[in-house]
Tab-separated table of C-alpha atoms in Angstrom:
chain	number	residue	atom	x	y	z
A	1	MET	CA	78.346	-38.745	19.546
A	2	GLU	CA	81.850	-38.361	20.962
A	3	ASN	CA	84.351	-36.299	18.971
A	4	ASN	CA	87.315	-38.616	18.482
A	5	PHE	CA	89.134	-36.431	15.972
A	6	ASN	CA	90.923	-34.573	18.771
A	7	LYS	CA	92.627	-37.838	19.725
A	8	PHE	CA	94.421	-37.787	16.385
A	9	ILE	CA	94.718	-34.185	15.218
A	10	THR	CA	97.786	-32.478	16.640
A	11	GLY	CA	97.769	-29.189	14.711
A	12	LEU	CA	98.056	-27.640	11.297
A	13	GLN	CA	100.325	-29.680	8.997
A	14	HIS	CA	100.587	-27.359	6.002
A	15	ILE	CA	98.800	-24.761	3.919
A	16	GLY	CA	98.456	-25.578	0.213
A	17	ILE	CA	98.776	-22.777	-2.343
A	18	PRO	CA	98.409	-23.519	-6.063
A	19	THR	CA	100.521	-21.382	-8.390
A	20	ASN	CA	101.221	-20.791	-12.047
A	21	ASP	CA	104.817	-19.696	-11.248
A	22	ILE	CA	106.488	-21.700	-8.492
A	23	ASP	CA	109.745	-19.725	-8.650
A	24	THR	CA	107.980	-16.403	-7.974
A	25	THR	CA	105.950	-17.983	-5.171
A	26	VAL	CA	109.028	-19.509	-3.527
A	27	ALA	CA	110.899	-16.187	-3.794
A	28	PHE	CA	107.985	-14.335	-2.145
A	29	TYR	CA	107.833	-16.682	0.832
A	30	GLU	CA	111.638	-16.716	1.136
A	31	MET	CA	111.489	-12.907	1.501
A	32	LEU	CA	109.138	-13.503	4.433
A	33	GLY	CA	111.737	-15.771	6.047
A	34	PHE	CA	110.499	-19.190	4.946
A	35	ARG	CA	113.041	-21.664	3.601
A	36	VAL	CA	112.539	-24.491	1.140
A	37	VAL	CA	112.719	-27.807	2.977
A	38	PHE	CA	111.603	-30.132	0.168
A	39	TRP	CA	111.353	-29.955	-3.631
A	40	THR	CA	109.763	-32.651	-5.741
A	41	VAL	CA	107.624	-33.351	-8.763
A	42	ASN	CA	104.245	-35.005	-8.377
A	43	GLU	CA	104.704	-37.544	-11.167
A	44	ASN	CA	100.990	-38.436	-11.164
A	45	VAL	CA	100.065	-34.999	-12.516
A	46	ASN	CA	103.506	-33.656	-13.540
A	47	GLU	CA	103.452	-30.745	-11.052
A	48	LYS	CA	106.468	-29.100	-9.422
A	49	VAL	CA	105.993	-29.003	-5.646
A	50	ALA	CA	107.875	-27.055	-2.975
A	51	PHE	CA	107.445	-27.172	0.782
A	52	LEU	CA	108.598	-24.083	2.673
A	53	ARG	CA	108.931	-23.825	6.434
A	54	MET	CA	109.404	-21.180	9.093
A	55	GLY	CA	109.162	-22.337	12.681
A	56	ASP	CA	106.158	-24.653	12.862
A	57	ILE	CA	104.450	-23.198	9.749
A	58	THR	CA	104.697	-25.203	6.525
A	59	ILE	CA	103.453	-24.035	3.132
A	60	GLU	CA	103.068	-26.407	0.202
A	61	THR	CA	103.023	-24.689	-3.168
A	62	TYR	CA	102.461	-26.572	-6.385
A	63	GLU	CA	102.672	-25.388	-9.984
A	64	ASN	CA	99.782	-26.679	-12.035
A	65	GLU	CA	99.179	-23.889	-14.579
A	66	LYS	CA	95.509	-23.971	-13.546
A	67	ALA	CA	95.656	-21.738	-10.476
A	68	VAL	CA	92.765	-19.287	-10.716
A	69	LEU	CA	94.572	-16.577	-8.720
A	70	ILE	CA	91.467	-15.354	-6.912
A	71	ASN	CA	90.238	-15.655	-3.343
A	72	GLY	CA	88.494	-18.908	-2.688
A	73	ALA	CA	87.395	-20.931	0.295
A	74	LEU	CA	90.720	-20.148	1.986
A	75	ASP	CA	90.605	-16.407	2.614
A	76	HIS	CA	93.998	-15.783	4.195
A	77	ILE	CA	97.016	-17.142	6.018
A	78	ALA	CA	97.762	-15.317	9.275
A	79	LEU	CA	101.332	-15.203	10.553
A	80	ASN	CA	101.833	-14.376	14.217
A	81	VAL	CA	104.326	-11.546	14.806
A	82	THR	CA	105.804	-10.104	17.994
A	83	ASP	CA	105.962	-6.441	16.873
A	84	ILE	CA	103.679	-5.267	14.059
A	85	GLU	CA	105.214	-1.827	13.347
A	86	PRO	CA	108.650	-2.957	12.082
A	87	VAL	CA	107.011	-5.763	10.095
A	88	PHE	CA	104.691	-3.227	8.421
A	89	ASN	CA	107.668	-1.011	7.571
A	90	LEU	CA	109.622	-3.976	6.202
A	91	ALA	CA	106.688	-4.994	3.991
A	92	LYS	CA	106.593	-1.448	2.587
A	93	GLU	CA	110.369	-1.485	2.011
A	94	LYS	CA	110.120	-4.818	0.172
A	95	GLY	CA	107.432	-3.381	-2.098
A	96	PHE	CA	104.741	-5.857	-1.079
A	97	CYS	CA	101.189	-5.181	-2.229
A	98	ILE	CA	99.696	-4.059	1.104
A	99	LEU	CA	95.894	-4.063	1.273
A	100	ASP	CA	95.704	-1.894	4.372
A	101	LYS	CA	96.850	1.750	4.279
A	102	ASP	CA	97.641	1.554	7.983
A	103	ILE	CA	97.974	-1.105	10.642
A	104	GLN	CA	94.480	-2.271	11.614
A	105	PHE	CA	93.011	-3.148	15.032
A	106	LEU	CA	90.309	-5.590	16.046
A	107	PRO	CA	89.096	-6.180	19.616
A	108	PHE	CA	89.754	-9.922	19.421
A	109	TRP	CA	91.177	-12.066	22.208
A	110	GLU	CA	91.986	-10.592	25.581
A	111	ASN	CA	93.525	-7.262	24.542
A	112	GLY	CA	92.895	-7.098	20.802
A	113	VAL	CA	95.094	-7.633	17.762
A	114	LYS	CA	96.952	-5.334	15.400
A	115	PHE	CA	97.360	-6.567	11.842
A	116	PHE	CA	97.822	-5.799	8.165
A	117	THR	CA	97.473	-7.883	5.021
A	118	VAL	CA	99.578	-8.266	1.872
A	119	VAL	CA	98.776	-10.025	-1.398
A	120	GLY	CA	101.071	-12.817	-2.543
A	121	PRO	CA	101.968	-13.681	-6.137
A	122	ASN	CA	98.991	-16.060	-6.438
A	123	LYS	CA	96.484	-13.521	-5.074
A	124	GLU	CA	96.605	-15.227	-1.672
A	125	LYS	CA	96.208	-12.906	1.295
A	126	VAL	CA	98.931	-13.109	3.941
A	127	GLU	CA	98.020	-11.419	7.215
A	128	PHE	CA	100.608	-10.365	9.786
A	129	SER	CA	98.961	-10.281	13.205
A	130	GLN	CA	100.155	-9.308	16.694
A	131	TYR	CA	98.307	-10.279	19.857
A	132	LEU	CA	98.211	-7.315	22.239
C-alpha cells in the first residue's frame, strides 16, 4: 500500500504541553527565547491556552489543572543549538534543573551529537542538542 501521508505532512506543527500553571510555563519558555504568539481560552473545556514560538518551533501549553507532571509517551523536546557549551553555561546561570552533570555525547548522525537535558516546570524534558 502506498504511503500517501507524505503528500500532506510538511513538518512538525506544534508540541503540546499540559500544565497546572500556565504563567510559570510561559515564563520558562520565554527564558529559552520563545515568545508568545497567541493567547486564548478553549471555551469548550475552560482552559487557558498559549502558543509560543521560536524560529519554526511552536509549543502549545494549556492549563487544565489535571497535568500529571510526569514523563509520558512524549519523552523530550530536543532543541537544535549551534554551540552547546555557552548554552550549557547559560542554563546553569539561569538555575535550570539540569539532568546531566556534564555535556553528553552520542555517536549519532555523521559526526555525533553533544547534548544536555533540563526539566521544565511541568516535568517535561527539554534537550539542547548540537550536531557535530
